[in-house]
PDB file of C-alpha atoms in Angstrom:
ATOM      1  CA  MET A 718      27.187  17.247 -23.479  1.00 60.00           C
ATOM      2  CA  THR A 719      25.365  15.853 -20.459  1.00 66.00           C
ATOM      3  CA  SER A 720      28.359  16.409 -18.196  1.00 75.00           C
ATOM      4  CA  ILE A 721      28.728  19.991 -19.447  1.00 79.00           C
ATOM      5  CA  ARG A 722      25.051  20.582 -18.740  1.00 76.00           C
ATOM      6  CA  THR A 723      25.419  19.072 -15.268  1.00 80.00           C
ATOM      7  CA  THR A 724      28.418  21.285 -14.555  1.00 84.00           C
ATOM      8  CA  VAL A 725      26.618  24.404 -15.749  1.00 83.00           C
ATOM      9  CA  ASN A 726      23.611  23.419 -13.653  1.00 82.00           C
ATOM     10  CA  SER A 727      25.839  23.107 -10.573  1.00 84.00           C
ATOM     11  CA  ILE A 728      27.398  26.524 -11.227  1.00 87.00           C
ATOM     12  CA  LEU A 729      23.965  28.076 -11.724  1.00 86.00           C
ATOM     13  CA  ASN A 730      22.693  26.474  -8.531  1.00 84.00           C
ATOM     14  CA  ALA A 731      25.567  28.071  -6.646  1.00 85.00           C
ATOM     15  CA  ALA A 732      24.945  31.405  -8.371  1.00 86.00           C
ATOM     16  CA  ASP A 733      21.224  31.145  -7.582  1.00 85.00           C
ATOM     17  CA  ARG A 734      22.003  31.102  -3.862  1.00 83.00           C
ATOM     18  CA  ILE A 735      23.712  34.472  -4.272  1.00 84.00           C
ATOM     19  CA  PHE A 736      21.761  36.222  -7.029  1.00 82.00           C
ATOM     20  CA  LYS A 737      18.332  34.622  -6.471  1.00 83.00           C
ATOM     21  CA  PHE A 738      17.285  34.174 -10.089  1.00 85.00           C
ATOM     22  CA  GLU A 739      13.681  34.735 -11.036  1.00 82.00           C
ATOM     23  CA  VAL A 740      11.554  31.600 -10.788  1.00 84.00           C
ATOM     24  CA  ALA A 741       9.171  30.324 -13.451  1.00 81.00           C
ATOM     25  CA  TYR A 742       6.548  27.871 -12.370  1.00 73.00           C
ATOM     26  CA  ALA A 743       5.626  25.056 -14.656  1.00 62.00           C
ATOM     27  CA  HIS A 744       2.282  24.952 -12.903  1.00 57.00           C
ATOM     28  CA  CYS A 745       0.230  28.082 -12.446  1.00 52.00           C
ATOM     29  CA  ASP A 746      -1.265  26.463  -9.362  1.00 54.00           C
ATOM     30  CA  VAL A 747      -1.658  23.068  -7.808  1.00 48.00           C
ATOM     31  CA  PRO A 748      -4.545  21.178  -9.408  1.00 49.00           C
ATOM     32  CA  CYS A 749      -5.607  19.718  -6.084  1.00 51.00           C
ATOM     33  CA  GLY A 750      -9.254  19.268  -7.061  1.00 59.00           C
ATOM     34  CA  ILE A 751     -10.452  20.497  -3.671  1.00 66.00           C
ATOM     35  CA  TYR A 752     -13.273  22.980  -4.141  1.00 81.00           C
ATOM     36  CA  ASP A 753     -16.124  23.873  -1.803  1.00 87.00           C
ATOM     37  CA  PRO A 754     -18.469  26.879  -1.744  1.00 93.00           C
ATOM     38  CA  HIS A 755     -18.754  26.625   2.042  1.00 92.00           C
ATOM     39  CA  ALA A 756     -16.143  29.342   2.664  1.00 91.00           C
ATOM     40  CA  ALA A 757     -18.078  31.738   0.414  1.00 95.00           C
ATOM     41  CA  GLN A 758     -21.282  30.951   2.326  1.00 96.00           C
ATOM     42  CA  LEU A 759     -19.579  31.566   5.687  1.00 95.00           C
ATOM     43  CA  SER A 760     -18.255  34.876   4.436  1.00 96.00           C
ATOM     44  CA  ALA A 761     -21.695  35.971   3.233  1.00 97.00           C
ATOM     45  CA  HIS A 762     -23.119  35.122   6.678  1.00 97.00           C
ATOM     46  CA  THR A 763     -20.306  37.093   8.297  1.00 97.00           C
ATOM     47  CA  VAL A 764     -21.172  40.138   6.182  1.00 98.00           C
ATOM     48  CA  ILE A 765     -24.783  39.929   7.381  1.00 97.00           C
ATOM     49  CA  ARG A 766     -23.689  39.502  10.984  1.00 97.00           C
ATOM     50  CA  MET A 767     -21.470  42.577  10.748  1.00 97.00           C
ATOM     51  CA  ASP A 768     -24.410  44.559   9.323  1.00 97.00           C
ATOM     52  CA  MET A 769     -26.456  43.448  12.349  1.00 97.00           C
ATOM     53  CA  LEU A 770     -23.771  44.491  14.840  1.00 97.00           C
ATOM     54  CA  ILE A 771     -23.218  47.799  13.054  1.00 97.00           C
ATOM     55  CA  ALA A 772     -26.974  48.494  13.216  1.00 96.00           C
ATOM     56  CA  ASP A 773     -26.936  47.825  16.985  1.00 96.00           C
ATOM     57  CA  LEU A 774     -23.924  50.061  17.539  1.00 95.00           C
ATOM     58  CA  SER A 775     -25.515  52.833  15.498  1.00 95.00           C
ATOM     59  CA  LYS A 776     -28.296  53.074  18.065  1.00 94.00           C
ATOM     60  CA  GLN A 777     -25.865  54.281  20.755  1.00 90.00           C
ATOM     61  CA  GLN A 778     -26.680  57.873  21.694  1.00 91.00           C
ATOM     62  CA  ASN A 779     -23.229  58.682  23.079  1.00 92.00           C
ATOM     63  CA  PRO A 780     -20.785  56.130  21.707  1.00 92.00           C
ATOM     64  CA  THR A 781     -17.689  55.544  23.820  1.00 94.00           C
ATOM     65  CA  ALA A 782     -14.215  54.947  22.480  1.00 95.00           C
ATOM     66  CA  GLU A 783     -14.888  51.229  22.939  1.00 95.00           C
ATOM     67  CA  ASP A 784     -18.060  51.494  20.826  1.00 94.00           C
ATOM     68  CA  ARG A 785     -16.203  53.351  18.091  1.00 95.00           C
ATOM     69  CA  ASN A 786     -13.437  50.764  18.170  1.00 96.00           C
ATOM     70  CA  LYS A 787     -15.981  47.966  17.791  1.00 96.00           C
ATOM     71  CA  MET A 788     -17.704  49.788  14.952  1.00 97.00           C
ATOM     72  CA  ILE A 789     -14.435  50.152  13.060  1.00 97.00           C
ATOM     73  CA  ARG A 790     -13.613  46.501  13.595  1.00 97.00           C
ATOM     74  CA  CYS A 791     -17.058  45.441  12.322  1.00 97.00           C
ATOM     75  CA  VAL A 792     -16.647  47.505   9.173  1.00 97.00           C
ATOM     76  CA  GLN A 793     -13.181  46.059   8.655  1.00 97.00           C
ATOM     77  CA  ILE A 794     -14.407  42.478   9.061  1.00 97.00           C
ATOM     78  CA  LYS A 795     -17.342  43.152   6.732  1.00 97.00           C
ATOM     79  CA  GLU A 796     -14.912  44.468   4.123  1.00 97.00           C
ATOM     80  CA  GLN A 797     -12.572  41.492   4.490  1.00 95.00           C
ATOM     81  CA  HIS A 798     -15.276  38.859   4.310  1.00 96.00           C
ATOM     82  CA  ALA A 799     -17.003  40.400   1.317  1.00 97.00           C
ATOM     83  CA  GLU A 800     -13.627  40.158  -0.426  1.00 95.00           C
ATOM     84  CA  ILE A 801     -13.088  36.561   0.761  1.00 94.00           C
ATOM     85  CA  CYS A 802     -16.518  35.720  -0.622  1.00 95.00           C
ATOM     86  CA  LYS A 803     -15.612  37.194  -4.005  1.00 96.00           C
ATOM     87  CA  SER A 804     -12.291  35.385  -4.053  1.00 91.00           C
ATOM     88  CA  GLU A 805     -13.770  31.993  -3.172  1.00 91.00           C
ATOM     89  CA  VAL A 806     -16.473  32.282  -5.838  1.00 95.00           C
ATOM     90  CA  ARG A 807     -13.967  33.467  -8.454  1.00 93.00           C
ATOM     91  CA  ILE A 808     -11.707  30.468  -7.796  1.00 87.00           C
ATOM     92  CA  ILE A 809     -14.534  27.949  -8.166  1.00 90.00           C
ATOM     93  CA  TRP A 810     -15.889  29.727 -11.220  1.00 91.00           C
ATOM     94  CA  GLY A 811     -12.494  30.051 -12.903  1.00 85.00           C
ATOM     95  CA  ASP A 812     -10.782  26.845 -11.854  1.00 79.00           C
ATOM     96  CA  TYR A 813     -13.533  24.313 -11.258  1.00 83.00           C
ATOM     97  CA  PHE A 814     -16.420  25.056 -13.608  1.00 86.00           C
ATOM     98  CA  LYS A 815     -16.007  23.770 -17.150  1.00 79.00           C
ATOM     99  CA  PRO A 816     -17.848  24.771 -20.353  1.00 81.00           C
ATOM    100  CA  GLU A 817     -20.223  21.812 -19.948  1.00 80.00           C
ATOM    101  CA  HIS A 818     -21.197  23.105 -16.483  1.00 86.00           C
ATOM    102  CA  ILE A 819     -21.970  26.539 -17.918  1.00 90.00           C
ATOM    103  CA  LYS A 820     -23.987  24.931 -20.701  1.00 90.00           C
ATOM    104  CA  ALA A 821     -26.019  22.902 -18.217  1.00 91.00           C
ATOM    105  CA  ASN A 822     -26.472  25.922 -15.928  1.00 94.00           C
ATOM    106  CA  PRO A 823     -26.837  28.953 -18.196  1.00 95.00           C
ATOM    107  CA  GLU A 824     -27.539  31.254 -15.250  1.00 96.00           C
ATOM    108  CA  LEU A 825     -24.084  30.634 -13.806  1.00 96.00           C
ATOM    109  CA  ASN A 826     -22.096  33.451 -15.416  1.00 95.00           C
ATOM    110  CA  GLU A 827     -24.715  36.050 -14.590  1.00 97.00           C
ATOM    111  CA  LEU A 828     -24.996  34.649 -11.067  1.00 97.00           C
ATOM    112  CA  VAL A 829     -21.242  35.072 -10.527  1.00 97.00           C
ATOM    113  CA  TRP A 830     -21.456  38.607 -11.900  1.00 97.00           C
ATOM    114  CA  ASN A 831     -24.296  39.292  -9.444  1.00 97.00           C
ATOM    115  CA  ILE A 832     -22.230  37.912  -6.553  1.00 98.00           C
ATOM    116  CA  MET A 833     -19.316  40.194  -7.430  1.00 97.00           C
ATOM    117  CA  HIS A 834     -21.591  43.221  -7.506  1.00 97.00           C
ATOM    118  CA  ALA A 835     -23.590  42.244  -4.408  1.00 97.00           C
ATOM    119  CA  ALA A 836     -20.343  41.800  -2.461  1.00 97.00           C
ATOM    120  CA  SER A 837     -19.089  45.202  -3.581  1.00 97.00           C
ATOM    121  CA  LYS A 838     -22.391  46.788  -2.630  1.00 97.00           C
ATOM    122  CA  ALA A 839     -22.247  45.057   0.756  1.00 97.00           C
ATOM    123  CA  LYS A 840     -18.841  46.646   1.274  1.00 97.00           C
ATOM    124  CA  GLN A 841     -20.058  50.101   0.307  1.00 97.00           C
ATOM    125  CA  THR A 842     -23.114  50.141   2.555  1.00 96.00           C
ATOM    126  CA  VAL A 843     -24.349  48.955   5.955  1.00 96.00           C
ATOM    127  CA  ASP A 844     -27.772  47.974   4.645  1.00 96.00           C
ATOM    128  CA  ILE A 845     -28.464  44.388   5.671  1.00 97.00           C
ATOM    129  CA  LYS A 846     -30.509  43.875   2.496  1.00 97.00           C
ATOM    130  CA  ASN A 847     -27.285  43.980   0.479  1.00 97.00           C
ATOM    131  CA  GLY A 848     -25.774  41.266   2.655  1.00 97.00           C
ATOM    132  CA  GLU A 849     -28.943  39.210   2.240  1.00 97.00           C
ATOM    133  CA  GLU A 850     -28.789  39.601  -1.520  1.00 97.00           C
ATOM    134  CA  LEU A 851     -25.180  38.414  -1.450  1.00 98.00           C
ATOM    135  CA  LEU A 852     -26.106  35.367   0.621  1.00 98.00           C
ATOM    136  CA  ALA A 853     -29.075  34.497  -1.629  1.00 98.00           C
ATOM    137  CA  ASN A 854     -26.816  34.500  -4.691  1.00 98.00           C
ATOM    138  CA  VAL A 855     -24.056  32.556  -2.945  1.00 98.00           C
ATOM    139  CA  ASN A 856     -26.564  29.938  -1.767  1.00 97.00           C
ATOM    140  CA  ARG A 857     -27.766  29.502  -5.341  1.00 98.00           C
ATOM    141  CA  PHE A 858     -24.139  29.244  -6.472  1.00 97.00           C
ATOM    142  CA  ALA A 859     -23.589  26.498  -3.875  1.00 97.00           C
ATOM    143  CA  GLU A 860     -26.617  24.586  -5.159  1.00 97.00           C
ATOM    144  CA  ILE A 861     -25.290  24.664  -8.712  1.00 96.00           C
ATOM    145  CA  PHE A 862     -21.819  23.633  -7.557  1.00 93.00           C
ATOM    146  CA  TRP A 863     -23.123  20.560  -5.726  1.00 92.00           C
ATOM    147  CA  LYS A 864     -25.443  19.720  -8.609  1.00 92.00           C
ATOM    148  CA  THR A 865     -22.444  19.499 -10.964  1.00 88.00           C
ATOM    149  CA  LYS A 866     -20.924  16.994  -8.553  1.00 84.00           C
ATOM    150  CA  GLY A 867     -24.120  14.952  -8.495  1.00 87.00           C
ATOM    151  CA  VAL A 868     -24.693  15.790  -4.833  1.00 88.00           C
ATOM    152  CA  GLU A 869     -28.179  16.707  -3.630  1.00 92.00           C
ATOM    153  CA  THR A 870     -28.594  19.741  -1.430  1.00 95.00           C
ATOM    154  CA  LYS A 871     -31.038  21.001   1.138  1.00 95.00           C
ATOM    155  CA  ARG A 872     -31.801  24.488   2.387  1.00 96.00           C
ATOM    156  CA  ALA A 873     -32.064  24.960   6.139  1.00 95.00           C
ATOM    157  CA  LYS A 874     -31.747  27.684   8.714  1.00 94.00           C
ATOM    158  CA  SER A 875     -28.120  28.095   9.719  1.00 92.00           C
ATOM    159  CA  PHE A 876     -26.912  27.682  13.279  1.00 89.00           C
ATOM    160  CA  TYR A 877     -25.277  31.110  13.192  1.00 93.00           C
ATOM    161  CA  PRO A 878     -26.591  34.273  14.889  1.00 94.00           C
ATOM    162  CA  THR A 879     -27.616  35.502  11.434  1.00 95.00           C
ATOM    163  CA  GLU A 880     -30.396  32.861  11.477  1.00 93.00           C
ATOM    164  CA  ARG A 881     -30.446  33.027   7.690  1.00 95.00           C
ATOM    165  CA  GLU A 882     -30.688  30.150   5.263  1.00 95.00           C
ATOM    166  CA  MET A 883     -27.789  27.938   4.297  1.00 94.00           C
ATOM    167  CA  VAL A 884     -27.363  25.365   1.524  1.00 95.00           C
ATOM    168  CA  PHE A 885     -26.014  22.043   2.775  1.00 94.00           C
ATOM    169  CA  PRO A 886     -24.847  19.110   0.650  1.00 91.00           C
ATOM    170  CA  LYS A 887     -26.652  15.873   1.476  1.00 87.00           C
ATOM    171  CA  VAL A 888     -23.705  13.577   2.082  1.00 72.00           C
TER     172      VAL A 888
ATOM    173  CA  MET B 861      18.435  45.928 -18.786  1.00 53.00           C
ATOM    174  CA  TRP B 862      20.092  42.675 -19.837  1.00 61.00           C
ATOM    175  CA  PRO B 863      18.751  41.267 -23.108  1.00 80.00           C
ATOM    176  CA  LEU B 864      18.834  37.765 -21.654  1.00 87.00           C
ATOM    177  CA  ARG B 865      18.032  36.317 -18.278  1.00 87.00           C
ATOM    178  CA  ILE B 866      18.487  33.117 -16.350  1.00 90.00           C
ATOM    179  CA  VAL B 867      15.361  31.694 -14.770  1.00 90.00           C
ATOM    180  CA  ARG B 868      15.034  28.792 -12.380  1.00 90.00           C
ATOM    181  CA  ILE B 869      12.231  26.333 -13.099  1.00 88.00           C
ATOM    182  CA  ALA B 870      10.069  25.111 -10.248  1.00 83.00           C
ATOM    183  CA  ASP B 871       7.716  22.185 -10.756  1.00 73.00           C
ATOM    184  CA  ARG B 872       7.310  19.422 -13.270  1.00 78.00           C
ATOM    185  CA  SER B 873       4.813  20.285 -15.977  1.00 78.00           C
ATOM    186  CA  MET B 874       7.504  20.781 -18.641  1.00 85.00           C
ATOM    187  CA  GLU B 875       9.159  17.442 -17.933  1.00 85.00           C
ATOM    188  CA  PRO B 876      10.836  15.593 -19.530  1.00 88.00           C
ATOM    189  CA  THR B 877      12.027  18.573 -21.610  1.00 89.00           C
ATOM    190  CA  ILE B 878      12.767  20.820 -18.651  1.00 87.00           C
ATOM    191  CA  LYS B 879      13.262  19.241 -15.281  1.00 85.00           C
ATOM    192  CA  ASP B 880      12.203  20.627 -11.939  1.00 83.00           C
ATOM    193  CA  GLY B 881      15.089  22.630 -10.484  1.00 84.00           C
ATOM    194  CA  SER B 882      16.841  23.221 -13.799  1.00 87.00           C
ATOM    195  CA  PHE B 883      17.647  26.620 -15.325  1.00 91.00           C
ATOM    196  CA  VAL B 884      16.815  28.206 -18.656  1.00 91.00           C
ATOM    197  CA  LEU B 885      18.343  31.053 -20.591  1.00 91.00           C
ATOM    198  CA  ALA B 886      15.560  33.214 -21.986  1.00 90.00           C
ATOM    199  CA  THR B 887      15.027  36.511 -23.753  1.00 88.00           C
ATOM    200  CA  PHE B 888      13.286  39.387 -22.001  1.00 80.00           C
ATOM    201  CA  SER B 889      10.970  39.955 -24.919  1.00 71.00           C
ATOM    202  CA  PHE B 890      10.068  38.190 -28.124  1.00 68.00           C
ATOM    203  CA  PHE B 891       9.986  39.117 -31.757  1.00 69.00           C
ATOM    204  CA  CYS B 892       8.722  36.051 -33.506  1.00 80.00           C
ATOM    205  CA  ILE B 893       7.041  33.211 -31.690  1.00 84.00           C
ATOM    206  CA  ARG B 894       6.717  29.996 -33.646  1.00 89.00           C
ATOM    207  CA  LEU B 895       4.774  26.841 -32.989  1.00 92.00           C
ATOM    208  CA  GLY B 896       6.699  24.571 -30.677  1.00 93.00           C
ATOM    209  CA  ASP B 897       8.599  27.380 -28.957  1.00 92.00           C
ATOM    210  CA  VAL B 898       8.966  27.155 -25.203  1.00 93.00           C
ATOM    211  CA  VAL B 899       8.075  30.515 -23.717  1.00 92.00           C
ATOM    212  CA  LEU B 900       7.924  32.315 -20.407  1.00 91.00           C
ATOM    213  CA  LEU B 901       4.627  34.046 -19.842  1.00 87.00           C
ATOM    214  CA  ARG B 902       2.694  35.857 -17.172  1.00 83.00           C
ATOM    215  CA  HIS B 903      -0.318  33.938 -15.943  1.00 75.00           C
ATOM    216  CA  PRO B 904      -3.428  35.898 -17.061  1.00 64.00           C
ATOM    217  CA  SER B 905      -4.883  36.160 -13.572  1.00 59.00           C
ATOM    218  CA  SER B 906      -2.100  35.630 -11.055  1.00 62.00           C
ATOM    219  CA  GLU B 907       0.723  37.407 -12.965  1.00 69.00           C
ATOM    220  CA  MET B 908       2.968  34.533 -11.916  1.00 79.00           C
ATOM    221  CA  LEU B 909       5.774  33.722 -14.336  1.00 86.00           C
ATOM    222  CA  ILE B 910       5.094  30.339 -15.923  1.00 88.00           C
ATOM    223  CA  ILE B 911       6.749  28.294 -18.648  1.00 90.00           C
ATOM    224  CA  LYS B 912       4.841  26.492 -21.401  1.00 91.00           C
ATOM    225  CA  ARG B 913       5.098  25.366 -25.018  1.00 93.00           C
ATOM    226  CA  VAL B 914       3.230  27.207 -27.794  1.00 93.00           C
ATOM    227  CA  LEU B 915       0.991  24.763 -29.622  1.00 94.00           C
ATOM    228  CA  ARG B 916      -1.311  27.078 -31.565  1.00 91.00           C
ATOM    229  CA  ILE B 917      -1.216  30.700 -32.691  1.00 89.00           C
ATOM    230  CA  SER B 918      -4.178  32.660 -34.004  1.00 86.00           C
ATOM    231  CA  ASP B 919      -4.776  36.408 -34.374  1.00 83.00           C
ATOM    232  CA  GLY B 920      -2.388  37.495 -31.657  1.00 83.00           C
ATOM    233  CA  MET B 921      -3.586  34.779 -29.311  1.00 86.00           C
ATOM    234  CA  VAL B 922      -1.619  31.714 -28.304  1.00 89.00           C
ATOM    235  CA  TRP B 923      -2.538  28.309 -26.967  1.00 89.00           C
ATOM    236  CA  VAL B 924       0.091  26.967 -24.567  1.00 89.00           C
ATOM    237  CA  GLU B 925       0.463  23.636 -22.829  1.00 89.00           C
ATOM    238  CA  GLY B 926       3.010  21.906 -20.640  1.00 88.00           C
ATOM    239  CA  ASP B 927       4.855  18.919 -22.064  1.00 89.00           C
ATOM    240  CA  ASN B 928       3.808  16.889 -19.040  1.00 86.00           C
ATOM    241  CA  ASN B 929       0.060  16.949 -19.635  1.00 78.00           C
ATOM    242  CA  LYS B 930      -0.788  15.125 -16.453  1.00 73.00           C
ATOM    243  CA  GLU B 931       0.832  17.755 -14.269  1.00 71.00           C
ATOM    244  CA  SER B 932       0.248  20.939 -16.171  1.00 74.00           C
ATOM    245  CA  SER B 933      -2.271  23.663 -15.707  1.00 74.00           C
ATOM    246  CA  ASP B 934      -2.339  25.529 -19.000  1.00 79.00           C
ATOM    247  CA  SER B 935      -4.557  26.656 -21.897  1.00 80.00           C
ATOM    248  CA  ARG B 936      -6.693  23.582 -21.387  1.00 78.00           C
ATOM    249  CA  LYS B 937      -7.666  25.349 -18.190  1.00 71.00           C
ATOM    250  CA  PHE B 938      -7.347  29.083 -18.874  1.00 71.00           C
ATOM    251  CA  GLY B 939      -7.916  28.984 -22.622  1.00 75.00           C
ATOM    252  CA  TRP B 940      -6.300  31.103 -25.349  1.00 81.00           C
ATOM    253  CA  ILE B 941      -4.222  33.944 -24.008  1.00 82.00           C
ATOM    254  CA  ASN B 942      -3.107  37.166 -25.575  1.00 84.00           C
ATOM    255  CA  SER B 943       0.471  37.031 -26.850  1.00 86.00           C
ATOM    256  CA  LYS B 944       1.163  40.196 -24.841  1.00 84.00           C
ATOM    257  CA  TYR B 945       1.473  37.922 -21.803  1.00 85.00           C
ATOM    258  CA  ILE B 946       4.520  36.233 -23.315  1.00 89.00           C
ATOM    259  CA  ALA B 947       7.509  37.445 -21.339  1.00 88.00           C
ATOM    260  CA  GLY B 948      10.292  35.810 -23.307  1.00 90.00           C
ATOM    261  CA  LYS B 949      11.417  32.896 -25.357  1.00 91.00           C
ATOM    262  CA  VAL B 950      13.523  30.081 -23.930  1.00 92.00           C
ATOM    263  CA  LEU B 951      16.781  29.702 -25.834  1.00 91.00           C
ATOM    264  CA  MET B 952      18.651  27.126 -23.807  1.00 88.00           C
ATOM    265  CA  ARG B 953      18.168  24.879 -20.817  1.00 86.00           C
ATOM    266  CA  PHE B 954      20.715  23.678 -18.236  1.00 83.00           C
TER     267      PHE B 954
END
């Protein structure tokens, strides 16, 4: 029986090279255990920075083709980073946080919901207040994340041109 | 559409039952899933085709786990899933 199975497996391997059978993954992802809200924080800062640049460009009385090009690129980057922010938060929320974390931090689900909505609003508008709201929620999310790992955090002004606050783990 | 399909298995969470790199013969749909069945299903969020064993069934929801608990990401992580995500039942392995 084993030799028959081995033979069939060999035939199927050869057939797979031609027909490319569908693949089923035993894992749905790699449980690498590497999670960090830093990417979400960077993205939120990027959204704010794009709002700042867009505000500057909007002041141009007679925008050149170069100005218009820059404006379009800023909007595109703002869109991309708001989406990156949502994705990063979703992954930590869905893959890292466990029921005991939610129980210990009852604000967490609503906070994630607020981040999703703030990021969407930041995409829809060029009002810097929406970017700031996104960052405030993401910073709080970062604090909760590090708390669940038993790591203290501190809030400090970032070194980015946004000059907004950032949550840093005390390591 | 063929009633059956051959699917290649990538990764180890169904070992030792189904080894990495082996093939399974599976149905395209299912009529009656029983406890202990090995099924193909679409991951609830990524839509990726995955393979797991049904360990519990309740009100149209199923609880699935890999046989290799140490290397499986399954209902212990994503919880109960609707049986509509089941994409077929495994009939044979090679």
